[in-house]
Coordinates of C-alpha atoms in Angstrom, one line a residue:
Chain A
X47 CA 82.1 24.7 62.7
X48 CA 80.7 27.6 61.0
X49 CA 78.3 26.9 58.5
X50 CA 77.8 28.7 55.0
X51 CA 74.3 28.3 53.1
X52 CA 75.0 29.6 49.5
X53 CA 72.1 30.5 47.1
X54 CA 69.5 28.3 49.0
X55 CA 66.7 27.4 47.4
X56 CA 63.9 25.0 47.9
X57 CA 60.6 25.2 45.5
X58 CA 57.5 23.2 46.2
X59 CA 55.8 23.2 42.5
X60 CA 55.9 26.9 41.8
X61 CA 56.8 29.0 45.0
X62 CA 59.9 29.1 46.3
X63 CA 59.7 28.2 50.6
X64 CA 63.4 29.5 51.0
X65 CA 64.7 31.4 48.1
X66 CA 68.8 32.1 47.0
X67 CA 69.3 32.3 50.4
X68 CA 72.9 33.3 51.8
X69 CA 73.9 33.1 55.3
X70 CA 77.1 32.7 57.3
X71 CA 77.1 31.3 60.7
X72 CA 81.0 31.2 63.2
X73 CA 81.4 28.9 65.4
X74 CA 79.9 27.9 68.6
X75 CA 77.3 31.0 67.9
X76 CA 73.9 30.6 69.0
X77 CA 71.5 31.6 65.5
X78 CA 67.6 32.1 65.8
X79 CA 65.9 32.0 62.7
X80 CA 62.7 33.5 62.7
X81 CA 59.3 34.4 60.9
X82 CA 55.6 34.7 60.8
X83 CA 54.8 31.2 59.8
X84 CA 55.0 30.0 56.4
X85 CA 58.2 31.9 55.8
X86 CA 60.4 29.3 55.3
X87 CA 62.5 29.3 58.5
X88 CA 61.3 25.3 59.2
X89 CA 62.2 24.4 55.5
X90 CA 65.7 26.2 56.3
X91 CA 66.6 24.2 59.1
X92 CA 65.7 20.8 57.8
X93 CA 67.8 21.4 55.0
X94 CA 70.4 22.2 57.0
X95 CA 69.3 18.8 58.9
X96 CA 69.8 17.0 55.2
X97 CA 65.8 15.8 56.2
X98 CA 64.7 17.9 52.9
X99 CA 67.0 17.9 49.8
X100 CA 67.6 22.1 49.2
X101 CA 66.5 22.4 45.1
X102 CA 69.1 24.9 44.6
X103 CA 72.4 26.0 46.7
X104 CA 74.9 24.6 48.2
X105 CA 75.5 24.3 52.2
X106 CA 78.8 23.8 53.7
X107 CA 79.9 22.6 57.3
X108 CA 83.7 24.3 57.8
X109 CA 85.3 23.3 54.8
X110 CA 83.2 20.5 53.7
X111 CA 80.2 20.4 51.1
X112 CA 77.2 18.7 53.0
X113 CA 74.4 18.9 50.7
X114 CA 74.5 15.9 49.2
X115 CA 75.4 14.0 52.5
X116 CA 72.9 12.5 54.4
X117 CA 71.5 13.2 57.8
X118 CA 73.3 10.6 59.7
X119 CA 76.3 11.5 59.0
X120 CA 76.6 15.1 58.9
X121 CA 77.3 14.9 62.2
X122 CA 74.2 17.2 63.4
X123 CA 71.7 17.2 66.4
X124 CA 67.9 17.8 65.3
X125 CA 65.7 18.6 68.1
X126 CA 62.0 18.2 66.8
X127 CA 59.1 21.0 67.7
X128 CA 57.1 17.9 69.1
X129 CA 60.8 16.2 70.4
X130 CA 59.6 12.9 68.9
X131 CA 61.4 11.3 72.3
X132 CA 60.9 7.2 71.4
X133 CA 57.8 6.8 74.0
X134 CA 58.0 3.0 75.1
X135 CA 61.3 3.5 75.8
X136 CA 62.9 5.1 79.1
X137 CA 65.1 8.2 79.5
X138 CA 67.5 5.9 79.2
X139 CA 67.5 4.0 76.4
X140 CA 66.7 7.4 74.3
X141 CA 69.1 8.7 74.9
X142 CA 71.6 6.1 74.3
X143 CA 70.0 5.0 71.1
X144 CA 71.9 6.9 68.9
X145 CA 75.1 5.7 70.4
X146 CA 74.1 2.2 70.2
X147 CA 73.0 2.8 66.7
X148 CA 77.0 3.3 66.3
X149 CA 78.0 0.7 67.9
X150 CA 79.7 2.2 71.3
X151 CA 79.8 -0.6 74.0
X152 CA 76.9 -0.9 76.5
X153 CA 77.8 0.4 79.2
X154 CA 80.4 3.1 77.2
X155 CA 77.1 4.6 76.1
X156 CA 75.5 4.3 79.6
X157 CA 78.1 6.1 80.4
X158 CA 78.3 8.8 78.4
X159 CA 74.2 9.4 78.8
X160 CA 74.3 9.8 81.9
X161 CA 77.4 12.3 81.2
X162 CA 75.0 15.1 79.0
X163 CA 72.1 14.0 80.6
X164 CA 73.4 16.0 84.2
X165 CA 74.4 19.0 81.6
X166 CA 71.0 18.9 80.6
X167 CA 69.5 18.0 84.5
X168 CA 67.6 15.6 84.1
X169 CA 69.9 12.6 85.0
X170 CA 67.5 11.9 88.0
X171 CA 64.7 10.4 85.8
X172 CA 66.9 8.3 83.4
X173 CA 64.2 4.9 84.2
X174 CA 61.5 7.2 82.9
X175 CA 59.5 6.6 79.9
X176 CA 58.6 10.9 78.5
X177 CA 54.9 10.6 79.1
X178 CA 56.2 10.3 83.0
X179 CA 57.7 14.3 82.1
X180 CA 56.6 17.8 82.5
X181 CA 57.3 19.2 79.3
X182 CA 60.2 21.5 79.5
X183 CA 62.1 18.1 81.1
X184 CA 61.2 15.9 77.6
X185 CA 62.3 19.2 76.0
X186 CA 66.0 18.6 77.6
X187 CA 65.5 14.6 77.4
X188 CA 65.1 15.7 73.8
X189 CA 68.6 18.2 73.5
X190 CA 70.6 15.4 75.5
X191 CA 69.5 12.5 73.0
X192 CA 70.7 15.3 69.8
X193 CA 74.1 16.7 72.1
X194 CA 74.6 12.6 73.2
X195 CA 76.5 11.4 69.7
X196 CA 78.7 14.5 70.0
X197 CA 77.6 16.3 67.3
X198 CA 79.2 19.4 65.2
X199 CA 76.2 21.3 64.8
X200 CA 72.6 21.7 66.5
X201 CA 69.9 22.4 65.4
X202 CA 66.1 23.1 66.8
X203 CA 62.7 23.3 65.3
X204 CA 60.4 25.4 67.6
X205 CA 62.3 24.3 71.1
X206 CA 59.8 26.3 73.2
X207 CA 56.2 26.1 71.5
X208 CA 54.6 23.7 73.0
X209 CA 55.9 24.8 76.4
X210 CA 53.6 27.2 78.8
X211 CA 54.6 30.8 79.1
X212 CA 56.3 30.8 82.1
X213 CA 58.6 27.3 81.1
X214 CA 59.3 29.1 77.4
X215 CA 61.3 31.7 79.7
X216 CA 63.4 29.5 81.6
X217 CA 63.7 26.6 78.8
X218 CA 65.1 29.6 76.5
X219 CA 67.7 30.4 79.5
X220 CA 68.5 26.6 79.7
X221 CA 69.2 26.3 76.1
X222 CA 71.2 29.2 76.3
X223 CA 73.5 28.0 79.5
X224 CA 73.8 24.3 77.5
X225 CA 75.4 25.8 74.3
X226 CA 77.2 27.4 75.9
X227 CA 78.4 25.2 78.0
X228 CA 78.8 22.6 75.0
X229 CA 80.2 24.7 73.1
X230 CA 78.2 23.9 70.0
X231 CA 77.1 25.6 67.3
X232 CA 73.5 26.3 67.1
X233 CA 70.6 27.6 65.1
X234 CA 66.5 27.3 66.4
X235 CA 63.6 28.1 64.6
X236 CA 60.7 30.6 66.8
X237 CA 58.1 32.6 65.3
X238 CA 59.1 34.6 69.1
X239 CA 60.6 38.2 68.5
X240 CA 61.2 38.2 71.7
X241 CA 62.7 35.0 72.3
X242 CA 65.0 34.9 69.4
X243 CA 66.1 38.7 70.7
X244 CA 67.1 36.7 74.3
X245 CA 69.5 34.4 73.6
X246 CA 70.6 34.9 69.6
X247 CA 73.7 35.6 69.3
X248 CA 72.8 36.6 65.6
X249 CA 68.8 37.2 63.9
X250 CA 68.0 36.0 60.7
X251 CA 64.7 37.6 59.8
X252 CA 62.9 36.0 56.9
X253 CA 59.7 37.0 55.2
X254 CA 58.3 35.2 52.6
X255 CA 61.9 32.9 51.6
X256 CA 63.6 35.4 51.6
X257 CA 65.7 36.6 54.2
X258 CA 65.3 40.1 55.5
X259 CA 67.9 41.1 57.7
X260 CA 71.0 39.4 59.5
X261 CA 72.4 40.8 62.6
X262 CA 73.5 40.9 66.2
X263 CA 70.1 41.5 67.8
X264 CA 70.8 44.9 69.3
X265 CA 71.7 46.4 66.1
X266 CA 69.0 45.1 64.3
X267 CA 66.4 46.3 66.9
X268 CA 67.8 49.9 66.2
X269 CA 68.8 49.7 63.0
X270 CA 66.3 47.5 60.9
X271 CA 67.0 47.0 57.5
X272 CA 63.4 47.1 56.3
X273 CA 60.1 47.9 57.3
X274 CA 58.7 44.3 57.4
X275 CA 62.1 43.9 60.6
X276 CA 60.6 47.3 61.5
X277 CA 57.5 45.8 62.5
X278 CA 58.3 42.3 63.4
X279 CA 60.7 43.2 65.9
X280 CA 59.5 44.9 69.6
X281 CA 56.6 44.3 71.5
X282 CA 54.3 46.9 71.3
X283 CA 54.6 47.0 68.6
X284 CA 56.1 50.2 65.9
X285 CA 54.1 53.2 65.5
X286 CA 53.5 53.2 61.6
X287 CA 53.2 56.7 60.4
X288 CA 53.1 59.1 57.2
X289 CA 54.9 61.6 57.2
X290 CA 55.9 64.8 55.2
X291 CA 59.5 66.2 54.9
X292 CA 60.0 70.1 53.8
X293 CA 63.3 71.8 54.0
X294 CA 64.7 69.0 56.7
X295 CA 61.0 69.4 58.7
X296 CA 59.5 66.7 59.5
X297 CA 55.9 66.8 60.0
X298 CA 53.0 63.9 60.7
X299 CA 49.5 65.4 60.3
X300 CA 50.0 69.0 62.1
X301 CA 52.6 67.8 64.4
X302 CA 56.0 68.7 63.6
X303 CA 58.7 65.7 65.1
X304 CA 62.0 67.1 63.8
X305 CA 63.6 70.3 62.4
X306 CA 67.0 69.8 60.6
X307 CA 66.9 66.4 59.0
X308 CA 69.0 66.0 55.7
X309 CA 66.2 64.0 54.1
X310 CA 64.8 65.0 50.6
X311 CA 61.7 66.1 50.1
X312 CA 58.7 64.4 49.5
X313 CA 56.2 61.7 51.1
X314 CA 57.4 58.8 53.5
X315 CA 56.8 55.8 55.9
X316 CA 57.9 56.1 59.0
X317 CA 58.6 54.6 62.5
X318 CA 58.7 55.6 65.8
X319 CA 58.7 52.7 68.5
X320 CA 55.8 53.5 71.3
X321 CA 59.3 53.4 73.9
X322 CA 61.0 56.2 72.1
X323 CA 58.5 58.8 72.9
X324 CA 60.3 60.7 76.5
X325 CA 57.6 63.1 78.2
X326 CA 59.0 67.3 77.4
X327 CA 57.2 70.8 78.3
X328 CA 57.7 71.5 74.9
X329 CA 56.3 68.5 72.8
X330 CA 53.9 67.8 70.8
X331 CA 50.4 67.5 72.5
X332 CA 48.6 63.8 73.2
X333 CA 45.6 63.1 73.8
X334 CA 45.4 60.0 76.3
X335 CA 41.9 58.5 74.5
X336 CA 43.2 54.6 76.6
X337 CA 45.6 53.0 78.7
X338 CA 47.2 50.2 79.6
X339 CA 48.8 49.0 82.4
X340 CA 51.1 46.5 81.5
X341 CA 53.4 46.4 85.4
X342 CA 56.8 48.4 84.2
X343 CA 55.4 50.7 82.0
X344 CA 51.8 52.2 80.5
X345 CA 51.0 52.0 77.1
X346 CA 49.1 55.1 76.5
X347 CA 46.7 54.9 72.9
X348 CA 46.6 58.3 71.3
X349 CA 46.3 60.5 68.1
X350 CA 48.9 61.6 65.8
X351 CA 46.8 63.2 63.0
X352 CA 44.6 60.3 62.2
X353 CA 46.8 58.0 62.9
X354 CA 46.9 56.1 66.5
X355 CA 49.5 56.2 68.3
X356 CA 51.5 53.8 71.2
X357 CA 53.2 55.9 73.7
X358 CA 54.8 54.1 76.1
X359 CA 55.4 56.2 79.8
X360 CA 57.0 54.9 83.3
X361 CA 54.3 53.8 85.4
X362 CA 54.8 56.2 88.4
X363 CA 53.8 58.6 86.0
X364 CA 49.9 59.7 86.9
X365 CA 47.6 60.0 84.0
X366 CA 44.1 59.0 83.0
X367 CA 41.7 58.5 80.3
X368 CA 41.3 62.2 78.7
X369 CA 44.5 63.7 80.1
X370 CA 46.6 65.4 77.5
X371 CA 50.4 65.3 78.2
X372 CA 53.5 66.3 76.1
X373 CA 55.8 63.8 74.8
X374 CA 59.3 64.5 71.5
X375 CA 60.4 61.8 69.8
X376 CA 64.7 60.5 71.3
X377 CA 67.2 61.6 68.9
X378 CA 67.5 59.4 66.2
X379 CA 64.7 57.5 66.8
X380 CA 62.6 58.0 63.7
X381 CA 63.1 55.5 61.5
X382 CA 62.2 56.6 58.1
X383 CA 61.6 53.5 54.8
X384 CA 61.2 54.8 51.3
X385 CA 59.5 53.6 49.1
X386 CA 60.5 50.3 48.2
X387 CA 60.4 49.8 52.3
X388 CA 64.6 49.5 52.8
X389 CA 65.6 52.1 55.8
X390 CA 66.7 55.1 54.8
X391 CA 67.5 56.9 58.0
X392 CA 66.9 57.3 61.8
X393 CA 66.2 61.0 62.6
Chain B
X146 CA 15.8 2.6 88.8
X147 CA 15.4 6.7 88.2
X148 CA 13.6 7.5 84.5
X149 CA 16.6 8.4 82.5
X150 CA 18.7 4.7 83.3
X151 CA 15.3 3.3 82.7
X152 CA 15.9 5.0 78.8
X153 CA 19.0 3.9 79.1
X154 CA 18.0 0.2 79.1
X155 CA 15.7 0.6 76.6
X156 CA 18.0 1.4 74.1
X157 CA 20.4 -1.5 74.9
X158 CA 17.0 -4.1 75.2
X159 CA 16.5 -4.8 71.1
X160 CA 20.7 -6.3 71.4
X161 CA 19.9 -7.9 74.9
X162 CA 17.3 -9.4 73.8
X163 CA 19.4 -10.4 70.5
X164 CA 22.3 -11.4 72.5
X165 CA 20.9 -13.8 75.4
X166 CA 17.8 -15.7 72.7
X167 CA 21.3 -16.6 70.0
X168 CA 24.4 -16.2 72.6
X169 CA 23.8 -16.9 76.1
X170 CA 20.4 -19.2 75.3
X171 CA 22.5 -21.4 73.0
X172 CA 25.4 -21.9 75.4
X173 CA 23.5 -22.5 78.4
X174 CA 21.7 -25.3 76.3
X175 CA 25.1 -26.8 75.2
X176 CA 26.6 -26.8 78.4
X177 CA 23.2 -28.7 79.9
X178 CA 22.9 -30.8 76.3
X179 CA 26.6 -31.9 77.5
X180 CA 25.1 -33.7 80.5
X181 CA 22.8 -35.6 79.2
X182 CA 23.3 -38.7 77.8
X183 CA 21.6 -40.4 74.7
X184 CA 20.5 -36.6 74.2
X185 CA 17.7 -36.4 71.3
X186 CA 16.8 -33.1 69.8
X187 CA 13.7 -34.3 68.8
X188 CA 11.8 -35.4 72.2
X189 CA 14.5 -33.6 74.1
X190 CA 14.6 -37.4 75.9
X191 CA 18.0 -38.7 77.8
X192 CA 18.9 -41.4 79.7
X193 CA 21.1 -40.1 81.9
X194 CA 22.6 -37.1 83.8
X195 CA 26.3 -37.3 84.6
X196 CA 30.0 -37.1 82.5
X197 CA 28.9 -40.4 80.0
X198 CA 29.8 -37.6 77.1
X199 CA 32.2 -36.9 78.9
X200 CA 34.1 -40.1 79.4
X201 CA 33.4 -41.2 75.6
X202 CA 34.7 -38.0 74.4
X203 CA 37.8 -38.1 76.6
X204 CA 38.3 -41.9 75.1
X205 CA 38.0 -41.4 71.2
X206 CA 40.9 -41.3 69.7
X207 CA 39.3 -39.2 67.1
X208 CA 39.3 -35.9 69.7
X209 CA 42.8 -36.5 70.8
X210 CA 44.3 -36.5 67.1
X211 CA 41.6 -33.1 66.6
X212 CA 42.9 -31.6 70.1
X213 CA 46.5 -32.5 69.0
X214 CA 45.7 -31.1 64.9
X215 CA 44.2 -27.8 66.3
X216 CA 47.4 -26.9 68.7
X217 CA 49.4 -27.8 65.8
X218 CA 47.0 -25.6 63.9
X219 CA 47.1 -22.6 66.6
X220 CA 50.9 -22.7 67.2
X221 CA 51.8 -22.7 63.2
X222 CA 48.9 -20.5 62.0
X223 CA 48.9 -17.5 64.8
X224 CA 52.6 -16.4 64.7
X225 CA 53.2 -16.9 60.9
X226 CA 50.3 -15.0 59.6
X227 CA 51.3 -11.9 62.0
X228 CA 54.7 -12.6 61.4
X229 CA 54.7 -11.9 57.5
X230 CA 52.0 -9.9 58.0
X231 CA 53.9 -7.5 59.8
X232 CA 56.3 -7.4 57.5
X233 CA 54.0 -6.7 54.4
X234 CA 52.1 -4.5 56.2
X235 CA 55.5 -2.5 56.8
X236 CA 56.7 -3.2 53.1
X237 CA 53.4 -1.9 51.7
X238 CA 53.3 1.4 54.3
X239 CA 57.1 2.2 52.2
X240 CA 56.0 2.3 48.9
X241 CA 53.8 5.4 48.8
X242 CA 52.6 5.3 44.8
X243 CA 51.7 1.4 44.7
X244 CA 49.6 1.7 48.6
X245 CA 46.3 1.6 48.1
X246 CA 46.7 -0.8 45.5
X247 CA 48.6 -3.9 47.3
X248 CA 45.9 -2.9 50.2
X249 CA 43.0 -3.6 47.7
X250 CA 44.9 -6.9 46.8
X251 CA 45.6 -8.3 50.0
X252 CA 42.4 -7.4 51.1
X253 CA 40.7 -9.6 48.6
X254 CA 41.1 -13.0 50.6
X255 CA 39.5 -11.4 53.2
X256 CA 36.0 -10.1 51.7
X257 CA 36.2 -13.7 49.2
X258 CA 34.3 -16.7 50.0
X259 CA 36.6 -19.3 51.9
X260 CA 34.3 -21.7 49.4
X261 CA 35.6 -20.0 45.8
X262 CA 39.0 -19.7 47.3
X263 CA 39.4 -23.2 48.9
X264 CA 38.6 -24.0 44.6
X265 CA 41.0 -22.8 43.7
X266 CA 43.9 -23.8 46.7
X267 CA 42.7 -27.0 45.3
X268 CA 43.8 -26.3 42.5
X269 CA 47.2 -24.9 42.8
X270 CA 47.6 -27.5 46.2
X271 CA 47.1 -30.2 43.1
X272 CA 50.0 -32.9 42.9
X273 CA 49.8 -32.6 38.8
X274 CA 49.1 -29.5 37.5
X275 CA 48.8 -27.5 40.5
X276 CA 51.4 -24.0 41.1
X277 CA 52.9 -25.0 44.4
X278 CA 54.4 -28.2 43.2
X279 CA 55.6 -26.6 39.5
X280 CA 57.4 -23.9 41.2
X281 CA 59.1 -26.4 44.1
X282 CA 60.0 -28.3 40.9
X283 CA 62.5 -24.7 40.3
X284 CA 64.3 -25.9 43.2
X285 CA 64.3 -29.9 42.5
X286 CA 61.7 -30.8 45.1
X287 CA 59.8 -33.8 43.9
X288 CA 55.7 -33.5 43.3
X289 CA 54.1 -33.4 46.4
X290 CA 51.1 -35.3 46.9
X291 CA 49.6 -32.3 49.2
X292 CA 46.0 -33.5 49.6
X293 CA 46.0 -37.0 48.5
X294 CA 48.2 -38.2 51.9
X295 CA 47.3 -38.4 55.1
X296 CA 50.5 -36.8 56.0
X297 CA 50.3 -34.0 54.3
X298 CA 47.1 -33.0 55.1
X299 CA 48.4 -30.4 58.0
X300 CA 50.4 -28.4 56.0
X301 CA 48.6 -28.4 53.0
X302 CA 45.9 -27.0 55.8
X303 CA 48.3 -24.3 57.2
X304 CA 49.7 -23.1 54.6
X305 CA 46.5 -22.3 53.6
X306 CA 44.9 -21.0 56.8
X307 CA 48.1 -18.3 56.8
X308 CA 47.9 -16.9 53.5
X309 CA 44.2 -16.3 54.1
X310 CA 44.4 -14.8 58.0
X311 CA 47.1 -12.7 56.1
X312 CA 44.6 -10.3 55.2
X313 CA 42.6 -9.0 57.7
X314 CA 46.5 -8.6 60.1
X315 CA 47.6 -6.5 57.2
X316 CA 44.6 -4.2 56.9
X317 CA 45.2 -3.8 61.9
X318 CA 48.9 -3.6 60.8
X319 CA 47.9 -1.4 57.9
X320 CA 46.2 1.4 60.2
X321 CA 48.1 0.7 62.8
X322 CA 51.6 2.2 61.2
X323 CA 49.8 5.1 59.4
X324 CA 49.1 6.3 63.8
X325 CA 52.5 6.3 64.1
X326 CA 54.1 9.8 64.0
X327 CA 57.0 10.8 61.1
X328 CA 58.7 12.2 63.2
X329 CA 60.0 9.3 64.8
X330 CA 61.5 7.9 62.2
X331 CA 63.3 10.9 61.2
X332 CA 64.8 10.9 64.7
X333 CA 65.9 7.5 64.4
X334 CA 67.2 8.7 60.8
X335 CA 69.2 11.4 62.2
X336 CA 70.0 9.0 64.5
X337 CA 71.3 6.6 62.3
X338 CA 69.1 3.4 63.5
X339 CA 69.7 0.5 60.8
X340 CA 66.3 -0.3 59.2
X341 CA 66.7 -3.5 61.2
X342 CA 66.8 -1.4 64.2
X343 CA 64.4 1.0 63.1
X344 CA 61.6 -2.2 62.5
X345 CA 62.3 -3.8 65.2
X346 CA 62.9 -0.9 68.5
X347 CA 60.4 1.4 67.3
X348 CA 58.0 0.5 64.4
X349 CA 57.1 -2.8 66.1
X350 CA 57.0 -1.6 69.6
X351 CA 54.4 0.8 68.5
X352 CA 52.5 -1.7 67.0
X353 CA 52.1 -3.5 70.1
X354 CA 48.6 -2.9 70.5
X355 CA 47.6 -4.2 67.4
X356 CA 49.9 -7.4 67.5
X357 CA 48.0 -8.7 70.8
X358 CA 45.1 -7.8 69.0
X359 CA 45.8 -9.2 66.1
X360 CA 47.0 -12.0 68.4
X361 CA 44.0 -12.5 70.6
X362 CA 41.2 -12.1 67.7
X363 CA 43.8 -14.9 65.3
X364 CA 43.5 -17.6 68.4
X365 CA 40.3 -17.5 68.9
X366 CA 39.7 -17.7 65.0
X367 CA 42.1 -20.8 65.1
X368 CA 41.1 -22.6 67.2
X369 CA 37.7 -22.2 65.8
X370 CA 39.2 -23.3 62.3
X371 CA 36.8 -25.6 60.5
X372 CA 35.7 -23.3 57.0
X373 CA 38.8 -24.1 55.9
X374 CA 39.2 -27.6 56.3
X375 CA 35.8 -28.1 54.8
X376 CA 36.3 -26.1 51.7
X377 CA 40.0 -27.4 51.0
X378 CA 39.2 -31.3 51.9
X379 CA 35.8 -30.7 50.3
X380 CA 33.2 -31.1 53.2
X381 CA 36.5 -34.0 54.7
X382 CA 38.3 -33.3 57.4
X383 CA 41.4 -35.1 54.5
X384 CA 42.4 -38.3 53.9
X385 CA 41.7 -40.3 56.5
X386 CA 40.3 -38.0 58.6
X387 CA 44.5 -36.5 59.0
X388 CA 43.4 -32.6 59.2
X389 CA 39.9 -33.6 61.8
X390 CA 40.2 -30.4 63.6
X391 CA 38.1 -29.7 66.6
X392 CA 35.4 -28.1 65.6
X393 CA 35.2 -30.6 62.4
X394 CA 35.2 -33.2 65.3
X395 CA 31.6 -31.4 66.8
X396 CA 30.1 -30.9 63.0
X397 CA 30.4 -34.1 62.6
X398 CA 29.7 -35.2 66.1
X399 CA 26.1 -33.7 65.5
X400 CA 24.8 -33.4 61.7
X401 CA 26.4 -36.8 60.5
X402 CA 26.5 -39.8 64.1
X403 CA 23.4 -38.0 65.6
X404 CA 25.9 -38.2 69.1
X405 CA 24.7 -34.3 70.5
X406 CA 25.2 -35.3 73.8
X407 CA 29.2 -35.7 72.8
X408 CA 29.1 -33.1 70.4
X409 CA 27.3 -30.9 73.1
X410 CA 31.0 -31.7 75.4
X411 CA 33.2 -31.1 73.0
X412 CA 32.0 -27.7 72.6
X413 CA 32.5 -26.9 75.7
X414 CA 35.8 -28.3 76.6
X415 CA 36.9 -25.9 73.5
X416 CA 35.0 -22.9 75.2
X417 CA 37.0 -23.7 78.3
X418 CA 40.0 -23.9 75.7
X419 CA 39.9 -20.4 74.6
X420 CA 38.8 -19.0 77.5
X421 CA 41.8 -20.2 79.1
X422 CA 44.4 -19.3 76.5
X423 CA 42.7 -15.6 76.1
X424 CA 42.9 -15.3 79.6
X425 CA 47.1 -16.2 80.1
X426 CA 47.2 -14.4 77.0
X427 CA 46.2 -11.2 78.2
X428 CA 47.9 -11.9 81.3
X429 CA 51.8 -12.1 79.6
X430 CA 50.8 -9.2 77.5
X431 CA 49.5 -6.6 79.6
X432 CA 52.2 -7.6 82.4
X433 CA 55.1 -6.7 79.9
X434 CA 52.9 -3.5 78.8
X435 CA 53.5 -2.7 83.3
X436 CA 56.9 -2.8 83.4

């Protein structure tokens, strides 16, 4: 089921929680709604579910306008952030609950519940209570309960935020696997950019209720629409530096970053990702003030002019505090933004 | 005993003294008194030691009536009050704007004197001018002499008591309803759960601890019913003593007939009944929880 959101707006008092949002989600895709807290991503999800009524705008599931259809008739599965499992019921009763509500016979419901329980791999815990399961298992019960009624759309609100770091990585892969296996259009909310990038087909980044960019993860990472998206994606964070352009030469302080750039003279904001630097004998000199070993990489803290700059190098490189290394920026990896923070080019 | 726990016990001392003086000591005295024949509270004299009081108690048709009435009272009042309170609490909880208002209104009976409420209900039960007969008149029911005829004494008492005991139960259930996570109801909505099923499968199980608490407290209170009888029938046990309850019987034997030993024996019997009933109740609900 493809989804179309047109001019979707939700106003609380005089605050636009979601501001004239337009989005098109293709059938069978996994889409991550990404943004900092209070950006309107959960509100968007709850409007898709029907639990929140939009102030303005329309939602289409396929060709059908569902804006005024109540949640129970929207054919959606929703997984809550805290799972909202019925605590006094067993796993099986939790999963069969939506089926029995719809008048499915008990034997039939149990059969269907077992089938979906096998998909999410919780079939051996059918007689347990939710409190006897780990966080990850509870999560999978919640997904099974959402999927058992064979919805057209699956919605997940911060599905991984209640899990510990290690389980989070395993569970996000599980969500991807289940989504692929069931082939269901899925939308999930997250504030974790790594989570969004790793499993989404597309990411929608939001800020203060406004959709910033809707793209395939890799394209978005390399081509952020604006400074906010560039800053929000990637760890360690992108370096924000001030650059001057004169006759096609991009400089930051005394250092020449690029020559021959097709860019009007002036002062700009620029972004360079820490991994965009490479060691280069003819490059700029960086004095290493501080360094941090992260495993695969070494994160160097240096200065470009007055600005602190993070540079990532391979961890087999021998560097110590106080050393000077020479490095350049990869071609096309200097992101230059205009005064309204929009990306104007990569140099 | 080390110094630290000695200090701890010192803090407990005042309440232990009060409990010993006003609960444990009278309890023991009552048990002793129940075995003394013709006991006098003036000179503590008695004629015999044994089961004479208990024999007299179980031979008394009034005591048999009071046992029967109290049982009927408990069986009717406790479940009816809990079911009605549950429904009203859910209704109050579902209307957000008027919640505080109704919460106060329904709690009024709890903070008002039973005697005052009794006077109001006497008027409502009045066979000629009472509100209850007035309303029943709409359904073509002839006026019922609620307070004047023996056969209506118990029904009148039960109706009055259900109404009165609802206040406390509603308060408990409202507090319980507020602890049920909103997401459970949202999930139920997404799962297209019919309204009645939301109530029976989510609200009631989530309120189970409060329901058990209310039923235990309610049952203990119902076995000890006395105030309601006294206020509704102006200090009597209804026409022809038809609304005689155990505590009223004990009161009557002690203050009106001066049969202290029989009254004490009656209290011991009541004590044992309540003890056994609450134990059964807790055992049953405890086992259900395990399942």
